[in-house]
Amino acid sequence: MPSVDRVESSSESEVLARFTPTLLQRQQSVRQAGFSHLIVGPGDDAAVLDLRGGQTVVTTDTQVENQDFRWRWPSGLTTTGYDIGWKATTQNLADVAAMGAQPVSMVVSISCPKSSPVQFFEDFAQGMVDACAALGAEACTVAGGDLGTSTELSVTVTALGLTPQPVLRSGAHAGDQVAIAGALGTAAAGLALLETEQLPDLEEPALACIAAQQRPQSPLKAGEKARLAGATAMLDVSDGPLKDASRIADASGITIDFETESLRRFITPLENTASLLSNSPEHLALEWVLTGGENHGLLATFPADAELPTEFTRIGTCREKLDSAVTVDGVSVESKGWDHFGQSMVEDLAD
């Protein structure tokens, strides 16, 4: 991180003054657009929100230095405050969208070392605001939060949304279609590249994978569209399709079968990038697609006769319950993916 204007030489009010204006500007633009969920924003002991427009969805997620990101990766590439703000926003709003809800506000808690540059807070706030605008969360504001010190950077965001009826994980039925909105595998490829020493010069597809890891593009609006199209179950793919699909399968009492041919549109574009890291690029690309998380796409199930929203691609089918929660082309596979309390990197698929 740059060695300028550090937190230890600033007061809390001076730090707040570096990023609160960005959040207040967002609040003002949201109000001008006709949304009025946030009544009182940053500046008081607590925010005030009007959430009478539907059922309230609440979620929270945390990013911790050296667990969820590195300031400098083995590849030599770096993470910026803007990246962290963008990703913290995306991973939370994707959970709101996965409930079929419209994101309306967030609160954020940041604990950082005293040696942190104050510029981080400006960059972080801009990343949050730009992610809301770019991903289609027009009504979403940042209502406030908390600042503190710690031995490492930790960012926790709590997001709120509104929906007339949430889409749960437990509503899938045998015969339903399984579909995905958003990308698969690119963020996992980006993580692998970031963790690789002595990378060759990267071309655009590989650079796009790194961008997908650091600034994921979640299709937030697809959540509401899925609900309106009759989605029976849905979740945010944060830990990988195999692991996340098993959560729908277990909650709904069914088995989800992925179809390799339907996944080909995600696998093939990754093979050139995979060839930089493996002598078996097709296998590695398949691994990234099936076990890689953090793209924050939306995995949903729909009735067999439902017309899928244009953002969704059919990639499988719900079956009657088998011994395995998830199969690929009818073959049982272990539901591997990200596990905060297990390994920090995805494992190889079982042969």
Coordinates of C-alpha atoms in Angstrom, one line a residue:
M1 CA 0.0 0.0 0.0
P2 CA 1.3 3.5 -0.7
S3 CA 3.2 5.2 2.1
V4 CA 1.2 8.6 2.3
D5 CA -1.2 10.1 4.8
R6 CA -1.5 7.2 7.2
V7 CA -4.4 6.6 9.6
E8 CA -2.1 6.9 12.6
S9 CA -1.5 10.6 11.8
S10 CA -5.2 11.3 11.3
S11 CA -8.2 11.6 13.6
E12 CA -11.3 9.5 13.1
S13 CA -13.2 12.5 11.8
E14 CA -10.5 13.3 9.3
V15 CA -10.6 9.7 8.0
L16 CA -14.4 9.9 7.8
A17 CA -14.1 13.1 5.9
R18 CA -12.1 11.3 3.2
F19 CA -14.9 8.9 2.2
T20 CA -18.2 10.2 3.6
P21 CA -18.7 12.8 0.8
T22 CA -18.7 10.0 -1.8
L23 CA -21.4 8.1 0.1
L24 CA -23.5 11.2 0.6
Q25 CA -23.2 12.0 -3.1
R26 CA -24.5 8.5 -3.8
Q27 CA -27.4 9.1 -1.4
Q28 CA -28.3 12.3 -3.1
S29 CA -28.2 10.8 -6.6
V30 CA -30.4 7.9 -5.5
R31 CA -33.0 10.3 -4.1
Q32 CA -33.0 12.3 -7.3
A33 CA -33.7 9.1 -9.1
G34 CA -36.9 8.8 -7.1
F35 CA -35.9 6.2 -4.5
S36 CA -36.5 7.2 -0.9
H37 CA -35.6 4.2 1.3
L38 CA -32.8 5.9 3.1
I39 CA -34.2 8.6 5.4
V40 CA -31.1 9.4 7.5
G41 CA -27.7 8.4 6.3
P42 CA -24.1 8.8 7.5
G43 CA -23.6 11.3 10.3
D44 CA -25.9 10.1 13.1
D45 CA -25.6 7.3 15.6
A46 CA -27.7 5.1 13.3
A47 CA -29.2 5.2 9.9
V48 CA -33.0 5.4 9.3
L49 CA -34.5 3.4 6.5
D50 CA -38.1 3.1 5.3
L51 CA -38.5 -0.6 4.5
R52 CA -42.3 -0.8 4.2
G53 CA -42.2 -1.6 0.5
G54 CA -41.9 -5.3 1.0
Q55 CA -40.3 -8.1 3.0
T56 CA -36.8 -7.1 4.2
V57 CA -33.9 -9.2 3.1
V58 CA -30.7 -8.9 5.2
T59 CA -27.2 -10.4 4.6
T60 CA -23.7 -9.8 5.7
D61 CA -20.2 -10.8 4.5
T62 CA -16.6 -10.1 5.5
Q63 CA -13.3 -9.7 3.6
V64 CA -10.1 -10.2 5.7
E65 CA -6.6 -9.4 4.6
N66 CA -4.6 -12.5 3.6
Q67 CA -7.7 -14.7 3.9
D68 CA -9.9 -13.2 1.1
F69 CA -7.3 -11.0 -0.7
R70 CA -3.6 -10.1 -0.7
W71 CA -2.3 -6.6 -1.1
R72 CA 0.5 -8.0 -3.2
W73 CA 0.0 -11.4 -4.9
P74 CA 2.7 -13.9 -5.7
S75 CA 2.3 -12.9 -9.4
G76 CA 3.4 -9.4 -8.4
L77 CA -0.1 -7.9 -9.1
T78 CA -1.8 -5.9 -6.4
T79 CA -5.2 -5.3 -4.8
T80 CA -6.4 -1.7 -4.4
G81 CA -8.9 -0.2 -2.0
Y82 CA -11.2 0.3 -5.0
D83 CA -11.1 -3.4 -5.7
I84 CA -12.0 -4.2 -2.1
G85 CA -14.9 -1.8 -2.1
W86 CA -16.2 -3.2 -5.4
K87 CA -16.0 -6.8 -4.3
A88 CA -17.4 -6.2 -0.8
T89 CA -20.4 -4.5 -2.5
T90 CA -20.9 -7.2 -5.1
Q91 CA -20.7 -10.2 -2.8
N92 CA -23.3 -8.8 -0.5
L93 CA -25.7 -7.4 -3.1
A94 CA -25.5 -10.7 -5.0
D95 CA -26.9 -12.4 -1.9
V96 CA -29.8 -9.9 -1.9
A97 CA -30.4 -10.5 -5.6
A98 CA -30.4 -14.3 -5.0
M99 CA -33.5 -13.9 -2.8
G100 CA -35.3 -12.2 -5.7
A101 CA -34.9 -8.8 -4.0
Q102 CA -34.0 -5.3 -4.9
P103 CA -30.9 -4.0 -3.0
V104 CA -31.7 -0.8 -1.1
S105 CA -28.9 -0.1 1.3
M106 CA -25.7 -1.2 3.0
V107 CA -23.8 -0.5 6.2
V108 CA -20.0 -1.1 6.4
S109 CA -17.6 -1.8 9.2
I110 CA -13.9 -1.3 8.5
S111 CA -11.0 -2.2 10.9
C112 CA -7.5 -1.4 9.7
P113 CA -3.9 -1.1 10.9
K114 CA -2.9 2.4 11.9
S115 CA -0.3 2.3 9.2
S116 CA -3.0 2.2 6.5
P117 CA -3.0 5.1 4.0
V118 CA -6.0 7.3 4.3
Q119 CA -6.3 7.2 0.5
F120 CA -7.6 3.7 1.0
F121 CA -10.9 5.0 2.3
E122 CA -11.5 7.3 -0.7
D123 CA -10.8 4.5 -3.1
F124 CA -12.9 2.0 -1.1
A125 CA -15.9 4.3 -1.1
Q126 CA -15.6 5.0 -4.8
G127 CA -15.4 1.2 -5.5
M128 CA -18.7 0.7 -3.5
V129 CA -20.5 3.5 -5.3
D130 CA -19.2 2.5 -8.8
A131 CA -20.2 -1.1 -8.2
C132 CA -23.8 -0.1 -7.3
A133 CA -24.1 2.0 -10.4
A134 CA -22.4 -0.5 -12.8
L135 CA -24.3 -3.6 -11.6
G136 CA -27.7 -2.1 -11.7
A137 CA -28.4 -1.4 -8.0
E138 CA -29.9 2.0 -8.7
A139 CA -31.8 2.2 -5.4
C140 CA -28.9 1.2 -3.2
T141 CA -27.2 3.6 -0.8
V142 CA -24.5 3.2 1.9
A143 CA -26.3 4.2 5.1
G144 CA -23.3 4.3 7.5
G145 CA -21.1 2.0 9.4
D146 CA -18.1 1.9 11.8
L147 CA -14.4 2.5 11.8
G148 CA -11.8 0.8 14.1
T149 CA -8.2 -0.3 14.2
S150 CA -6.8 -3.8 14.1
T151 CA -3.7 -5.7 13.1
E152 CA -5.0 -6.4 9.6
L153 CA -7.6 -5.0 7.3
S154 CA -11.1 -6.4 7.8
V155 CA -14.2 -5.2 6.0
T156 CA -17.7 -6.3 6.9
V157 CA -20.7 -5.2 4.8
T158 CA -24.4 -5.7 5.8
A159 CA -26.8 -5.3 2.9
L160 CA -30.6 -4.9 2.9
G161 CA -33.1 -5.5 0.1
L162 CA -36.9 -5.6 -0.4
T163 CA -39.0 -8.2 -2.2
P164 CA -42.7 -9.0 -2.2
Q165 CA -41.8 -12.7 -1.9
P166 CA -38.3 -14.1 -1.3
V167 CA -37.0 -17.0 -3.5
L168 CA -35.5 -19.7 -1.1
R169 CA -33.1 -22.6 -1.7
S170 CA -35.8 -25.1 -0.7
G171 CA -38.3 -24.8 -3.5
A172 CA -36.8 -26.9 -6.3
H173 CA -38.6 -29.9 -7.6
A174 CA -37.6 -32.9 -9.7
G175 CA -38.0 -32.0 -13.4
D176 CA -37.1 -28.3 -12.9
Q177 CA -34.5 -26.7 -15.1
V178 CA -31.3 -25.6 -13.6
A179 CA -29.9 -22.3 -15.0
I180 CA -27.2 -19.7 -14.4
A181 CA -27.0 -16.0 -14.9
G182 CA -23.6 -14.5 -15.0
A183 CA -20.1 -16.0 -15.6
L184 CA -18.6 -19.3 -14.4
G185 CA -15.0 -20.1 -13.8
T186 CA -13.4 -16.7 -14.7
A187 CA -12.9 -15.6 -11.1
A188 CA -11.3 -18.9 -10.2
A189 CA -9.0 -18.6 -13.2
G190 CA -8.1 -15.1 -12.1
L191 CA -7.3 -16.3 -8.6
A192 CA -5.0 -19.0 -10.0
L193 CA -3.2 -16.4 -12.1
L194 CA -2.8 -14.0 -9.2
E195 CA -1.3 -16.8 -7.1
T196 CA 1.2 -17.8 -9.8
E197 CA 4.8 -16.6 -9.7
Q198 CA 6.6 -15.5 -12.9
L199 CA 3.5 -15.1 -15.0
P200 CA 4.1 -14.6 -18.7
D201 CA 2.7 -11.5 -20.4
L202 CA -1.0 -11.8 -20.3
E203 CA -3.5 -11.3 -23.1
E204 CA -7.0 -9.9 -22.7
P205 CA -8.8 -13.1 -21.8
A206 CA -6.4 -13.8 -18.9
L207 CA -6.6 -10.1 -17.8
A208 CA -10.4 -10.3 -17.9
C209 CA -10.2 -13.3 -15.5
I210 CA -8.1 -11.3 -13.0
A211 CA -10.7 -8.5 -13.3
A212 CA -13.4 -11.0 -12.6
Q213 CA -11.7 -12.1 -9.4
Q214 CA -11.0 -8.6 -8.1
R215 CA -14.1 -6.8 -9.5
P216 CA -16.8 -9.4 -10.1
Q217 CA -19.7 -8.6 -12.3
S218 CA -22.8 -10.0 -10.7
P219 CA -26.1 -9.8 -12.7
L220 CA -28.1 -8.2 -9.9
K221 CA -31.2 -7.4 -11.9
A222 CA -31.5 -11.0 -13.0
G223 CA -32.6 -11.9 -9.4
E224 CA -35.8 -10.0 -9.6
K225 CA -36.4 -11.2 -13.2
A226 CA -35.9 -14.8 -12.0
R227 CA -38.5 -14.4 -9.3
L228 CA -41.0 -12.9 -11.7
A229 CA -40.3 -15.8 -14.1
G230 CA -41.3 -18.3 -11.4
A231 CA -37.9 -19.4 -10.1
T232 CA -38.4 -22.2 -7.6
A233 CA -35.0 -21.8 -5.9
M234 CA -32.0 -19.6 -6.2
L235 CA -28.6 -18.7 -4.6
D236 CA -25.5 -16.7 -5.3
V237 CA -22.6 -18.8 -6.6
S238 CA -19.9 -17.7 -4.2
D239 CA -18.3 -21.0 -3.4
G240 CA -18.6 -22.8 -6.8
P241 CA -21.5 -24.4 -8.7
L242 CA -20.9 -27.9 -7.3
K243 CA -20.9 -26.8 -3.6
D244 CA -23.7 -24.2 -4.1
A245 CA -25.9 -26.5 -6.1
S246 CA -25.6 -29.1 -3.3
R247 CA -27.1 -26.5 -1.0
I248 CA -30.2 -26.2 -3.2
A249 CA -30.3 -30.0 -3.6
D250 CA -30.1 -30.6 0.2
A251 CA -32.6 -27.9 1.0
S252 CA -35.1 -29.1 -1.6
G253 CA -34.6 -32.9 -1.3
I254 CA -33.6 -33.4 -4.9
T255 CA -30.4 -34.1 -6.9
I256 CA -29.1 -31.5 -9.4
D257 CA -27.5 -32.9 -12.6
F258 CA -25.2 -30.6 -14.5
E259 CA -24.7 -31.2 -18.3
T260 CA -21.1 -30.8 -19.6
E261 CA -22.3 -29.9 -23.1
S262 CA -24.4 -27.1 -21.6
L263 CA -21.4 -25.9 -19.7
R264 CA -19.2 -25.9 -22.8
R265 CA -19.9 -22.2 -23.5
F266 CA -18.1 -21.4 -20.2
I267 CA -15.4 -24.0 -20.4
T268 CA -14.0 -23.4 -23.9
P269 CA -13.2 -19.7 -23.6
L270 CA -11.1 -20.6 -20.5
E271 CA -8.9 -23.2 -22.1
N272 CA -6.3 -20.7 -23.5
T273 CA -5.9 -19.2 -20.1
A274 CA -5.7 -22.7 -18.5
S275 CA -2.9 -23.6 -21.0
L276 CA -0.7 -21.0 -19.2
L277 CA -0.9 -23.1 -16.0
S278 CA -1.6 -26.7 -17.0
N279 CA -0.7 -29.3 -19.6
S280 CA -4.4 -30.4 -19.4
P281 CA -6.1 -27.1 -20.1
E282 CA -9.5 -28.6 -20.8
H283 CA -9.5 -30.4 -17.4
L284 CA -8.4 -27.3 -15.6
A285 CA -11.0 -25.1 -17.3
L286 CA -13.7 -27.7 -16.4
E287 CA -12.4 -27.6 -12.8
W288 CA -12.6 -23.8 -12.7
V289 CA -16.2 -23.8 -14.1
L290 CA -17.5 -26.5 -11.7
T291 CA -15.7 -25.6 -8.5
G292 CA -14.7 -22.0 -8.8
G293 CA -16.6 -19.4 -6.9
E294 CA -16.6 -15.6 -6.6
N295 CA -18.1 -14.7 -9.9
H296 CA -21.3 -14.2 -7.9
G297 CA -23.6 -15.4 -10.7
L298 CA -27.1 -16.5 -9.8
L299 CA -27.9 -20.3 -9.9
A300 CA -31.6 -20.9 -10.1
T301 CA -34.2 -23.6 -10.8
F302 CA -37.3 -23.0 -12.9
P303 CA -40.3 -25.2 -13.8
A304 CA -39.7 -27.4 -16.8
D305 CA -42.0 -25.3 -19.0
A306 CA -40.9 -21.9 -17.8
E307 CA -39.4 -19.4 -20.2
L308 CA -36.0 -18.5 -18.8
P309 CA -35.2 -14.8 -18.5
T310 CA -32.6 -13.8 -21.2
E311 CA -29.8 -13.5 -18.6
F312 CA -30.1 -17.2 -17.7
T313 CA -28.6 -20.2 -19.5
R314 CA -29.9 -23.7 -18.9
I315 CA -27.1 -25.9 -17.6
G316 CA -28.8 -28.9 -16.0
T317 CA -31.9 -30.6 -14.5
C318 CA -33.3 -31.4 -11.1
R319 CA -33.8 -35.1 -10.6
E320 CA -35.4 -37.3 -7.9
K321 CA -33.2 -37.5 -4.8
L322 CA -30.1 -39.8 -5.3
D323 CA -27.3 -40.6 -2.9
S324 CA -25.3 -37.7 -4.3
A325 CA -26.7 -34.2 -4.1
V326 CA -25.0 -33.2 -7.4
T327 CA -24.1 -35.2 -10.5
V328 CA -22.4 -34.3 -13.7
D329 CA -23.8 -36.1 -16.8
G330 CA -25.4 -38.5 -14.4
V331 CA -22.2 -39.3 -12.6
S332 CA -21.8 -38.6 -8.9
V333 CA -19.1 -36.0 -7.9
E334 CA -17.9 -34.6 -4.7
S335 CA -19.3 -31.1 -4.0
K336 CA -16.0 -29.4 -3.9
G337 CA -15.4 -25.6 -3.8
W338 CA -14.5 -22.9 -1.4
D339 CA -14.7 -23.7 2.3
H340 CA -13.7 -21.0 4.8
F341 CA -12.9 -23.6 7.5
G342 CA -11.2 -26.0 5.1
Q343 CA -8.8 -25.5 2.2
S344 CA -8.4 -22.0 0.9
M345 CA -8.0 -23.1 -2.7
V346 CA -10.3 -25.4 -4.8
E347 CA -9.2 -29.0 -5.1
D348 CA -9.0 -31.1 -8.3
L349 CA -12.2 -32.8 -9.4
A350 CA -12.3 -36.6 -8.7
D351 CA -11.3 -38.5 -11.8

